[in-house]
Coordinates of C-alpha atoms and ligand atoms in Angstrom, one line a residue:
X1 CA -15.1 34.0 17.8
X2 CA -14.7 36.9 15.7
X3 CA -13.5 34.3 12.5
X4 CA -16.8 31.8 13.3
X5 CA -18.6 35.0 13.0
X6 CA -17.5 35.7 10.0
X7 CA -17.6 32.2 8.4
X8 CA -21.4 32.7 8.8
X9 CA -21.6 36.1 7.3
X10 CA -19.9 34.3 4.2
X11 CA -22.1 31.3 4.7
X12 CA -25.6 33.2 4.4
X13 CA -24.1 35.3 1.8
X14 CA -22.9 32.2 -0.3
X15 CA -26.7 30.4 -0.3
X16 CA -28.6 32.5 -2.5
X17 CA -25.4 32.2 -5.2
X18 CA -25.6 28.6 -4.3
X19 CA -29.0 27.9 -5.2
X20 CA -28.6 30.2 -8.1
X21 CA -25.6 28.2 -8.9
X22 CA -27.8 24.7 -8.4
X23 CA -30.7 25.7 -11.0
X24 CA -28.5 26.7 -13.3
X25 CA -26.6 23.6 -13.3
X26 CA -28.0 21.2 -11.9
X27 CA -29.7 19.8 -15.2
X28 CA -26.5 19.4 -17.3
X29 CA -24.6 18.2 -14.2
X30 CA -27.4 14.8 -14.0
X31 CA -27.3 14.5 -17.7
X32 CA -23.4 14.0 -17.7
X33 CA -23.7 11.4 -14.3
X34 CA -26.3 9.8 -16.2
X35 CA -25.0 9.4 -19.3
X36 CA -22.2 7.8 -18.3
X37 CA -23.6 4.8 -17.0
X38 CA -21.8 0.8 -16.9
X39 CA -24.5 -0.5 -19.4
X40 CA -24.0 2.0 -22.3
X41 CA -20.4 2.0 -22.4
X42 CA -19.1 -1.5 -21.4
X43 CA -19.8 -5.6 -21.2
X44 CA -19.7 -7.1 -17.8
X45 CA -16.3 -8.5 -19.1
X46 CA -13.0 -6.8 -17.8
X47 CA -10.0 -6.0 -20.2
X48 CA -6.5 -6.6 -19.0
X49 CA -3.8 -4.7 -20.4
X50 CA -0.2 -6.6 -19.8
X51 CA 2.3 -3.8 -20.0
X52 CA 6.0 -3.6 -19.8
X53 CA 7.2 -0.6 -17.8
X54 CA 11.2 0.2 -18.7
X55 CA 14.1 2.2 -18.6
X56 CA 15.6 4.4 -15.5
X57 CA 15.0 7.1 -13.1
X58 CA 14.9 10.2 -16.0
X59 CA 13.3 8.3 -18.8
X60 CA 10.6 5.4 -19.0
X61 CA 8.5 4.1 -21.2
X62 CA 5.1 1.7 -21.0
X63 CA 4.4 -0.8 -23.6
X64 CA 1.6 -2.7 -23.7
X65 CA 2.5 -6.2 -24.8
X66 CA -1.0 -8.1 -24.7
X67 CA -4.8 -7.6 -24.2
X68 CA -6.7 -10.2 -22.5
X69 CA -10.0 -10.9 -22.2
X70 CA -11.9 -11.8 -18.4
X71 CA -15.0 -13.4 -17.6
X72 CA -16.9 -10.3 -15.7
X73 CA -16.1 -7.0 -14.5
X74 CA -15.9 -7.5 -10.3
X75 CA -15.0 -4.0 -9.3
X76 CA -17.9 -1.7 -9.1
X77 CA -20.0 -0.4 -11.9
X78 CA -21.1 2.7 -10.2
X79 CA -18.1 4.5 -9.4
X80 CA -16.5 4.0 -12.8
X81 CA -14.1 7.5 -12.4
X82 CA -11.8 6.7 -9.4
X83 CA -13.0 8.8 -6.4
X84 CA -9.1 8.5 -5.2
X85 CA -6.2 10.3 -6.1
X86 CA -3.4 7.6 -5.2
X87 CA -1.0 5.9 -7.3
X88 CA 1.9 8.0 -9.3
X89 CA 0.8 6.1 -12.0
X90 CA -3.3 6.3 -14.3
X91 CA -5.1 4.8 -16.2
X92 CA -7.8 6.9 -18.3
X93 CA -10.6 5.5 -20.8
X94 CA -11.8 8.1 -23.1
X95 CA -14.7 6.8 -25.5
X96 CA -13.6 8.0 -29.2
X97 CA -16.6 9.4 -30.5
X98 CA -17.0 11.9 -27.5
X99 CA -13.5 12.2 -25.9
X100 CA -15.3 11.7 -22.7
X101 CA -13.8 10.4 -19.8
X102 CA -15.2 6.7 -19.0
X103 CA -13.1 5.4 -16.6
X104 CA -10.2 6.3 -14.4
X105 CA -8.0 4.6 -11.8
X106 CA -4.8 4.9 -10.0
X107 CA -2.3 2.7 -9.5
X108 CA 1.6 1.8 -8.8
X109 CA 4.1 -0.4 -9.9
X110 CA 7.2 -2.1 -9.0
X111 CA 9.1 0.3 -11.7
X112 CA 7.7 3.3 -9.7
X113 CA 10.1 2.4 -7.0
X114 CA 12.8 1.4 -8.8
X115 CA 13.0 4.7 -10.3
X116 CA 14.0 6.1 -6.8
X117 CA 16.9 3.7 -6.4
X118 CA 20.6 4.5 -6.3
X119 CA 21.3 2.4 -10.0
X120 CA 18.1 3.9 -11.7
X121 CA 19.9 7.2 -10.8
X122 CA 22.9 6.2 -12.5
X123 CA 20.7 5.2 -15.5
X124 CA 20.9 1.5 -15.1
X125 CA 18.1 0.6 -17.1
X126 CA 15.2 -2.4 -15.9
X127 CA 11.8 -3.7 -16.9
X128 CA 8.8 -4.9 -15.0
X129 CA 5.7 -6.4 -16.2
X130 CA 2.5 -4.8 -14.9
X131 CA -0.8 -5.8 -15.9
X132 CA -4.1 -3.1 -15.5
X133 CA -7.9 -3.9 -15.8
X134 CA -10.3 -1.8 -17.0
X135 CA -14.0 -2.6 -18.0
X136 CA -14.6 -4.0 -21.6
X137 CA -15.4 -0.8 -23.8
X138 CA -18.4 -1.6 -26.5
X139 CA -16.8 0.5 -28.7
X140 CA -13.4 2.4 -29.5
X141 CA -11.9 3.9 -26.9
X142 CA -8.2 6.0 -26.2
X143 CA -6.8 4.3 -23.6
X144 CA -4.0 6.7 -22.0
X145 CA -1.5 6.0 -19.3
X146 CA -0.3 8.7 -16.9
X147 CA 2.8 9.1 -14.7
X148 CA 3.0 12.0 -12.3
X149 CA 6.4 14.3 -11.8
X150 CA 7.8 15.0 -8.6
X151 CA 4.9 17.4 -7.7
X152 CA 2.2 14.6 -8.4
X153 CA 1.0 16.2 -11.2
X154 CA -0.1 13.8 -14.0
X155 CA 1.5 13.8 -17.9
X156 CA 0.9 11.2 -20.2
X157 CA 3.1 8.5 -20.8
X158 CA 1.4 6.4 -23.4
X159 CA -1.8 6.8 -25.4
X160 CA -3.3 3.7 -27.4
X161 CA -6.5 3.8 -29.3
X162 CA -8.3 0.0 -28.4
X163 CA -10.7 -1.6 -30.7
X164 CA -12.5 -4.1 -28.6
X165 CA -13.4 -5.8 -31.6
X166 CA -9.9 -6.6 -32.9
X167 CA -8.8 -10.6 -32.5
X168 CA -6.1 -10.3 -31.4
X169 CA -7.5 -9.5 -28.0
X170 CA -6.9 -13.2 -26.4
X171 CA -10.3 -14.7 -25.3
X172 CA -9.0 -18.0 -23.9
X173 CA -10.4 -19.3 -20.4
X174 CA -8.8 -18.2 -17.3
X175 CA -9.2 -21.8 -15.8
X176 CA -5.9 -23.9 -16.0
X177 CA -7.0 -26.8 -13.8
X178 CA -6.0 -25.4 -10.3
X179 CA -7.8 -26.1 -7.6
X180 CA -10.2 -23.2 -6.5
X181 CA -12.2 -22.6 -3.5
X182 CA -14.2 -20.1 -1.5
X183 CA -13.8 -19.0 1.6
X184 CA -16.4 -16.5 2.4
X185 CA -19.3 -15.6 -0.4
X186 CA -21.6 -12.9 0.8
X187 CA -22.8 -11.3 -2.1
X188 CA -22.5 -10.9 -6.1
X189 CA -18.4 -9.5 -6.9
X190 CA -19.7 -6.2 -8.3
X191 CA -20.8 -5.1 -4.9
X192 CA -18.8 -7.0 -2.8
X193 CA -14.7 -6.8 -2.0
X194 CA -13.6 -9.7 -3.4
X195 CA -10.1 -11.2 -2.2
X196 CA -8.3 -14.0 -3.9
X197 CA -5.5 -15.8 -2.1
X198 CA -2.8 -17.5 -4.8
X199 CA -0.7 -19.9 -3.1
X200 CA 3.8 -20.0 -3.6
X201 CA 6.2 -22.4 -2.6
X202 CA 3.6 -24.9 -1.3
X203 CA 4.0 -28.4 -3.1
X204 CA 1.2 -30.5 -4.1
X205 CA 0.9 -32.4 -0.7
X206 CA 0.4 -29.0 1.1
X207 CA -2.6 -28.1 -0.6
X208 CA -4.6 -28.7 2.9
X209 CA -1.7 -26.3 4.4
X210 CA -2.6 -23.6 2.0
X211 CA -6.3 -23.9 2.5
X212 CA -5.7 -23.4 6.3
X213 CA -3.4 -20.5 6.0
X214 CA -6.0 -18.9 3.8
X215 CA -8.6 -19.5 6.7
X216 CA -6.3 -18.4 9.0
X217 CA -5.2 -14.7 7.4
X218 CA -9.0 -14.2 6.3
X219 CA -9.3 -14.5 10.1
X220 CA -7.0 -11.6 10.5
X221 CA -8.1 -9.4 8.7
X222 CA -11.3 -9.5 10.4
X223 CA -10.1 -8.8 14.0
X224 CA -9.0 -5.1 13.0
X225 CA -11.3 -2.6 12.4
X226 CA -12.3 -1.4 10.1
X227 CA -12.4 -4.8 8.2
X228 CA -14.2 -6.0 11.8
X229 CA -17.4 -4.6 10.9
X230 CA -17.3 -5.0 7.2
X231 CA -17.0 -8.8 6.7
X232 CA -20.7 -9.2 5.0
X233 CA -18.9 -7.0 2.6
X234 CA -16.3 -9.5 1.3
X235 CA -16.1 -12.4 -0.9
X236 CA -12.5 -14.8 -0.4
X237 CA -11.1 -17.5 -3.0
X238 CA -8.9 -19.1 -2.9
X239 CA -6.2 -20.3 -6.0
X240 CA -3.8 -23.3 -5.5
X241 CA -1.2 -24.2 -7.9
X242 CA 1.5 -26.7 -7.0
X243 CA 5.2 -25.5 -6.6
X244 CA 7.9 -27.8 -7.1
X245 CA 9.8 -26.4 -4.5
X246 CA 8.5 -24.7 -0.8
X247 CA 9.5 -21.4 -0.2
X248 CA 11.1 -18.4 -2.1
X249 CA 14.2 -17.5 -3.5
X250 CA 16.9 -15.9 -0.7
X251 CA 19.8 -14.4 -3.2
X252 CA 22.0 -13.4 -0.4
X253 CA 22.0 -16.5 1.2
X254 CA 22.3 -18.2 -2.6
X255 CA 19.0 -20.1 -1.8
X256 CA 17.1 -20.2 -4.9
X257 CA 13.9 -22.4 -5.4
X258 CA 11.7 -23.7 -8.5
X259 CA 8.1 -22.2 -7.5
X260 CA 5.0 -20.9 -9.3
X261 CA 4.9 -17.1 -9.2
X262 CA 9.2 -17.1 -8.7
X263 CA 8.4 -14.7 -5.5
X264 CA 11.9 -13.7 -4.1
X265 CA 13.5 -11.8 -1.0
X266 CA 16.0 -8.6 -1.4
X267 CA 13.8 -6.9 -4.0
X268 CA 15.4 -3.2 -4.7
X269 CA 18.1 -5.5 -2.5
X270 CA 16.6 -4.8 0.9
X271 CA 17.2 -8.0 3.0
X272 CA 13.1 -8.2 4.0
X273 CA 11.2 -6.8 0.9
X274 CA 9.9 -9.6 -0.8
X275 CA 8.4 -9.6 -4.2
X276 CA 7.3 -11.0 -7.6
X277 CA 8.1 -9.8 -10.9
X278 CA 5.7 -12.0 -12.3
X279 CA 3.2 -10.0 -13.1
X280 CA 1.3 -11.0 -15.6
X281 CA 1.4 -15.1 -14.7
X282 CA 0.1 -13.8 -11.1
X283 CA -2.6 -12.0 -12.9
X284 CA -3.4 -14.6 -14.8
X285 CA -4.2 -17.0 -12.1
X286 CA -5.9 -14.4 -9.6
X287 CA -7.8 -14.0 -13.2
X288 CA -9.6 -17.8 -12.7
X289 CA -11.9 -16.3 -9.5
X290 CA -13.5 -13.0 -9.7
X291 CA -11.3 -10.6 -7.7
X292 CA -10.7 -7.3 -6.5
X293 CA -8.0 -7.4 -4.6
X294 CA -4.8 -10.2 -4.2
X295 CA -2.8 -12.0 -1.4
X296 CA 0.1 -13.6 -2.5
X297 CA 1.0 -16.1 0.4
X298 CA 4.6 -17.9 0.4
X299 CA 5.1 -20.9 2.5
X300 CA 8.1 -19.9 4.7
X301 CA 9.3 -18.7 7.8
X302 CA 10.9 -15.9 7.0
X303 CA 10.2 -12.2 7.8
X304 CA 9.2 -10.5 5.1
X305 CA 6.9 -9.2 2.4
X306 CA 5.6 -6.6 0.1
X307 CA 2.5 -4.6 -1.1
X308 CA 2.0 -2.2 -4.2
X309 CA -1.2 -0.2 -4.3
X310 CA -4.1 -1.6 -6.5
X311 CA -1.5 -4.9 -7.4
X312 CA -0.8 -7.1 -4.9
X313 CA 0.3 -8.0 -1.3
X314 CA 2.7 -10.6 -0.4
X315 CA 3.7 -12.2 2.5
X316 CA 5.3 -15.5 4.1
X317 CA 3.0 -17.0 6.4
X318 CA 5.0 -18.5 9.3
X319 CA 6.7 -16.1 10.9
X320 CA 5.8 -14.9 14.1
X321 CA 5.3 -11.2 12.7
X322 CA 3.1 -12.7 9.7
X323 CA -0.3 -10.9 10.9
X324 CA 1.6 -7.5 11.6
X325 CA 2.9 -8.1 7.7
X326 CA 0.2 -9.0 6.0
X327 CA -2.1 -6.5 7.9
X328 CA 0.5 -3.7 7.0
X329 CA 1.0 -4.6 3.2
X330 CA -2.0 -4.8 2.8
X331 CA -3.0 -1.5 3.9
X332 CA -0.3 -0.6 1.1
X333 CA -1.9 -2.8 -1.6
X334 CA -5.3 -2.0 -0.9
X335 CA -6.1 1.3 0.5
X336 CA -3.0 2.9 -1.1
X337 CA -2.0 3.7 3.1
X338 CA 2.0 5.0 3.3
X339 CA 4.3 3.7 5.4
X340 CA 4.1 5.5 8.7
X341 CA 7.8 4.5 9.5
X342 CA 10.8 6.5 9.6
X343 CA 14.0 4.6 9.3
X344 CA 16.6 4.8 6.9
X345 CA 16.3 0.9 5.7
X346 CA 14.8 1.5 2.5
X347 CA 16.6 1.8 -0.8
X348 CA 14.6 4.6 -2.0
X349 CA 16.3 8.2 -2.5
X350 CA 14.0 11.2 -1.6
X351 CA 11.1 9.0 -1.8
X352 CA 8.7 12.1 -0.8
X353 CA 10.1 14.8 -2.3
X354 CA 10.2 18.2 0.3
X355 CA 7.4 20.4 -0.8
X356 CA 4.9 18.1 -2.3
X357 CA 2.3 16.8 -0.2
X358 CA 2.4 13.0 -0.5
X359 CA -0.8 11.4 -2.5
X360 CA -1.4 8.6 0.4
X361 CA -4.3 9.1 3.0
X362 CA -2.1 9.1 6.1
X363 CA 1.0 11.1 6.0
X364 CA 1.4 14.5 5.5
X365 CA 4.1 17.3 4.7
X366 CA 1.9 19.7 6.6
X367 CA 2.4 22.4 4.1
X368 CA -0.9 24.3 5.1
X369 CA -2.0 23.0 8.7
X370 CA -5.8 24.9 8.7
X371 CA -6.1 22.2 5.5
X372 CA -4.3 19.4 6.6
X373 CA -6.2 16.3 4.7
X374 CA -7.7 14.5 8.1
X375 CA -8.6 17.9 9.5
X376 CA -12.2 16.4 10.5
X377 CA -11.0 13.3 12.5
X378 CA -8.4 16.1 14.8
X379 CA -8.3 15.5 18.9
X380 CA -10.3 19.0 19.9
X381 CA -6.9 21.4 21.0
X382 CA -4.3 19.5 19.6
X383 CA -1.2 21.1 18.5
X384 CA 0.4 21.1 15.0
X385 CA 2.7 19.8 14.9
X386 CA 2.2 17.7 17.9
X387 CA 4.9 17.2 20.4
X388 CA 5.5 14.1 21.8
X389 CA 8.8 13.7 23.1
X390 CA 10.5 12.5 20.4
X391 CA 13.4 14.6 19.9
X392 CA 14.2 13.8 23.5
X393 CA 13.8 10.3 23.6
X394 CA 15.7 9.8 20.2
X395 CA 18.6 11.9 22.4
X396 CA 18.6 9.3 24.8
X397 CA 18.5 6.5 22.3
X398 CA 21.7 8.2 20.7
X399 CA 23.2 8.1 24.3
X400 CA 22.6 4.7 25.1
X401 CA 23.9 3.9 21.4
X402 CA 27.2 5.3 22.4
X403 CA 26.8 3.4 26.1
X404 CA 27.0 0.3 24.2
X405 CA 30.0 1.3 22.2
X406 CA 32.2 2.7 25.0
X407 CA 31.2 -0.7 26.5
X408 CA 32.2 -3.1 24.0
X409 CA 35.4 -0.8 23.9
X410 CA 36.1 -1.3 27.7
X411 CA 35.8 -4.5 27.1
X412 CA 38.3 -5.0 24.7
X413 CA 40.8 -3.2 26.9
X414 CA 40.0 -5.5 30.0
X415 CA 40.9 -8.3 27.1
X416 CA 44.1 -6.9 26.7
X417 CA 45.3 -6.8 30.1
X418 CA 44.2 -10.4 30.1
X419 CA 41.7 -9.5 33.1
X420 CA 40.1 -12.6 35.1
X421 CA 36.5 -12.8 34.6
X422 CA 35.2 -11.0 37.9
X423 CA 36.8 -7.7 35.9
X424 CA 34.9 -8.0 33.2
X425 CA 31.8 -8.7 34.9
X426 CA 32.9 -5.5 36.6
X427 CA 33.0 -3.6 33.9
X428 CA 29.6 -5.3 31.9
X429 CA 27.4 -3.9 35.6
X430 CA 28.8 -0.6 35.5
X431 CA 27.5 -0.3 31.5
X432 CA 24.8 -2.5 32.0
X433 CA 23.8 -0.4 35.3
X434 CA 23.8 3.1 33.3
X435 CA 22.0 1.5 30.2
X436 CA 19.1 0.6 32.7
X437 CA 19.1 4.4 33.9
X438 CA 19.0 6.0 30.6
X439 CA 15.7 2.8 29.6
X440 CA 13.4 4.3 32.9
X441 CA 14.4 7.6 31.4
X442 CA 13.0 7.0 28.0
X443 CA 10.2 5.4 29.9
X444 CA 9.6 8.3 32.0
X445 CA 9.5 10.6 28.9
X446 CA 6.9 8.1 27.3
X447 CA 5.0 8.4 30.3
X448 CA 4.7 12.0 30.3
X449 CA 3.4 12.6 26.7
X450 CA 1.0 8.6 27.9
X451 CA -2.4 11.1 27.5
X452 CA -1.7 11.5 23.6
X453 CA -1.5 8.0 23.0
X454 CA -5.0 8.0 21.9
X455 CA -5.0 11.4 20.1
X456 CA -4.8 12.3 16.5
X457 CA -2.7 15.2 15.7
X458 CA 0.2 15.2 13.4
X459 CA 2.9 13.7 14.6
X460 CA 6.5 14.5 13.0
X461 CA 8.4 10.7 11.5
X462 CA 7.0 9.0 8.8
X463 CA 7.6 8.0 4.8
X464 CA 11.1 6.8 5.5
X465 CA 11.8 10.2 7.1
X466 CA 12.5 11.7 10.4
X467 CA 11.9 14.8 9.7
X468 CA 9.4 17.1 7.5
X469 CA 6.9 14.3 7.2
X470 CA 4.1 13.3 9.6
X471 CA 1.6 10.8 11.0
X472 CA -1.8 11.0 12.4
X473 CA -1.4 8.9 15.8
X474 CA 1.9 8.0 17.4
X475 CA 0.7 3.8 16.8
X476 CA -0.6 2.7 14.1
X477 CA -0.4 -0.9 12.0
X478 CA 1.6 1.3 9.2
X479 CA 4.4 1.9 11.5
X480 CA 3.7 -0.3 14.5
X481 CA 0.9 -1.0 17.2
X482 CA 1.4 -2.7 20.4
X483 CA -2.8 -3.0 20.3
X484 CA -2.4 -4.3 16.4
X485 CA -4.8 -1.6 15.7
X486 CA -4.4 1.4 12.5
X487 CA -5.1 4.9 13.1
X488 CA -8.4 6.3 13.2
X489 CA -7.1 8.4 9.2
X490 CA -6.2 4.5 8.1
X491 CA -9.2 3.1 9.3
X492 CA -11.1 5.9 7.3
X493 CA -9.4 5.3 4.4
X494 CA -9.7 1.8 4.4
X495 CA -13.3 2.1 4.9
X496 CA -13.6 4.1 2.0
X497 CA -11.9 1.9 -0.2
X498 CA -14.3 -0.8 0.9
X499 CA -17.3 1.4 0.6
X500 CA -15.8 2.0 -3.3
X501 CA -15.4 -1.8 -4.1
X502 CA -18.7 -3.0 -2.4
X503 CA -21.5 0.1 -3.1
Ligands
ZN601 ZN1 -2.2 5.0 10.2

């Protein structure tokens, strides 16, 4: 009572200073938004930068190897400065003559996560190709690339100065005779999401397979909201280039095939990430339809796939979990959405480092709870942190861990008497019997907590890590939903990275 009271006092106090504020301002703040419109500075072209990202956890470097040029600009031409701050990595247009700031954007890499793995800590050096778009400048502009330290902040990494002008810019066509078609065309790219699907390990007869698993994944990405009620916003292509082989490449099962965009499971050796380090080849096809954002689809069965914000999202397409994937990854790829999970299966070390608040939309450290980032979309009285049983029910998940193991060594005792099979049946019910008790208990503590289900709060588990990190709802697509539904703080953020590519 007393603190709304007082919010008010502030409030009135603050309008006059406001308004002062406003007149004094407000001229010079329109001239700068106006001055910097699409028109003056760039073509409708896009430039695409083709860098190489190398070397190990303390040290990198980016190098740009070649500048290409694209057909038209698809992203928007309105919000040229990047109203997000996700991506450890930037790019940043300065024009010459001014050293103002044209264009900005965030993005991440493949080497971003590498630099978090055990041999990039020892210093084994790597290098990944990475290719960035930016509009075509009409004049000479500093082109400078940013890397944030493990508080986010953001220190340069490279600056080049760019003459558009210069030939050795590569003009060539993008198209290279694949075959290209659209699924969905609702409106002109620059104010429009536009998707392109590239097809791997698919062989030339199973062009009319690719085409229907295109369909088929456009089709689920439109039965979750927010996508639901935003498909007039979104144009899909599809690319199709032949592999000579189906399927990607399974180093721990020595499988290795001969396909287009060389996409291959164990990436950072993890048994179910599944990447490509082609970067610049992908880009290069995605490059013959105008796109925003791409879908790398892999004919296989095979759980798996990958997604690395404002890049690309992968995925195989027939597995049973393929919608879950793809819908997940591409939260990752597209609306730069964290992993809401918390188990140890990832190769990363200290992936969120404790006292920074990660960059992504949807999980929090929850350094200052009055300011947490989804403080508007809050359930009225919820608690922060928000309890919800978890401590207990990962107790009784411990204790039926070690249920199992005192069974399995029962049974190995029974084996050594040489007991007839009614024994060990014996022995299986009594386990079997006490594993069922400890499930309705788990159930029961579900049950109790049943009301939050639906709630937004912050909820402790998430970013690879039990503890110290949080989510906004207990289900979500970004960890898992039994409804395939993401939280009401993803659903936000995705709509506001559709909002960015379409107003
Ligand atoms: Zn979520």
């Amino acid at each position: 009572m007393t603190r709304n009271r007082l919010k008010s006092l502030e409030f009135s106090r603050a309008i006059p200073v406001a308004i002062l504020f406003l007149l004094f301002f407000s001229s010079s703040y329109l001239i700068s938004q106006e001055s910097i419109r699409f028109e003056d500075h760039f073509l409708d072209k896009a430039m695409r930068l083709n860098l190489y990202l190398v070397g190990e956890a303390k040290e990198e470097k980016l190098i740009i190897q070649s500048i290409y040029q694209e057909e038209l600009w698809p992203e928007s031409k309105t919000n040229l400065t990047n109203p997000f701050n996700y991506g450890h990595y930037f790019v940043k247009v300065y024009e010459v003559a001014s050293n103002r700031l044209l264009y900005a954007k965030g993005f991440d890499c493949q080497f971003g996560e590498y630099k978090t793995t055990t041999p990039a800590i020892n210093g084994v050096q790597k290098v990944f190709q990475r290719a960035v778009r930016i509009p075509w400048p009409k004049h000479r502009v500093n082109v400078v690339f940013e890397v944030r330290d493990r508080k986010n902040l953001l220190h340069p990494l490279t600056v080049e100065t760019i003459d558009p002008e210069d030939y050795h810019h590569i003009r060539e066509s993008a198209k290279s005779g694949d075959y290209i078609f659209e699924i969905k065309k609702s409106g002109p790219p620059a104010e429009r999401v536009d998707l392109v699907f590239l097809a791997e390990g698919y062989r030339a007869e199973e062009k009319e397979k690719f085409v229907g698993d295109v369909k088929k994944f456009s089709g689920y990405l439109f039965e979750v909201e927010p996508y639901r009620s935003n498909q007039e916003k979104f144009n899909i292509y599809g690319v199709f280039r032949a592999s000579a082989e189906n399927g990607p490449d399974e180093p721990r099962q020595k499988v290795y095939r001969n396909t287009v965009l060389k996409a291959s499971f164990n990436a950072l050796d993890l048994d179910r990430y599944l990447l490509t380090e082609e970067g610049f080849l992908m880009r290069e096809m995605a490059a013959e339809v105008p796109y925003d954002a791409i879908i790398i689809l892999v004919n296989s069965q095979r759980y798996g796939g990958g997604g690395i914000y404002n890049d690309y999202c992968i995925t195989t397409v027939d597995n049973q979990a393929s919608k879950a994937v793809f819908l997940h990854e591409f939260g990752h790829s597209f609306a730069g959405l964290a992993d809401e999970y918390y188990t140890s299966d990832v190769s990363y070390n200290e992936f969120y480092p404790q006292g920074t608040e990660p960059l992504e939309p949807n999980i929090t450290a929850l350094l200052d709870p009055e300011n947490l980032k989804w403080k508007e979309l809050l359930s009225p009285g919820i608690s922060l942190p928000t309890e919800y049983g978890k401590e207990e029910i990962e107790r009784l998940q411990a204790e039926r861990r070690a249920n199992f193991q005192e069974m399995n060594r029962a049974l190995e005792e029974v084996r050594k008497k040489n007991l007839k099979e009614p024994e060990i049946k014996k022995v299986q019910t009594r386990f079997q019997e006490k594993d069922k008790a400890i499930q309705a208990r788990i159930r029961a503590v579900r049950e109790k907590y049943r009301d939050l289900e639906d709630k937004v709060g912050a909820f402790e588990g998430a970013g690879y890590s039990a503890r110290g990190l949080y989510r906004p709802m207990i289900f979500c697509i970004m960890i898992s939903s039994p409804k395939m539904e993401f939280c009401r703080v993803c659903q936000r953020a995705i709509q506001q990275m559709i909002d960015y590519y379409s107003r």
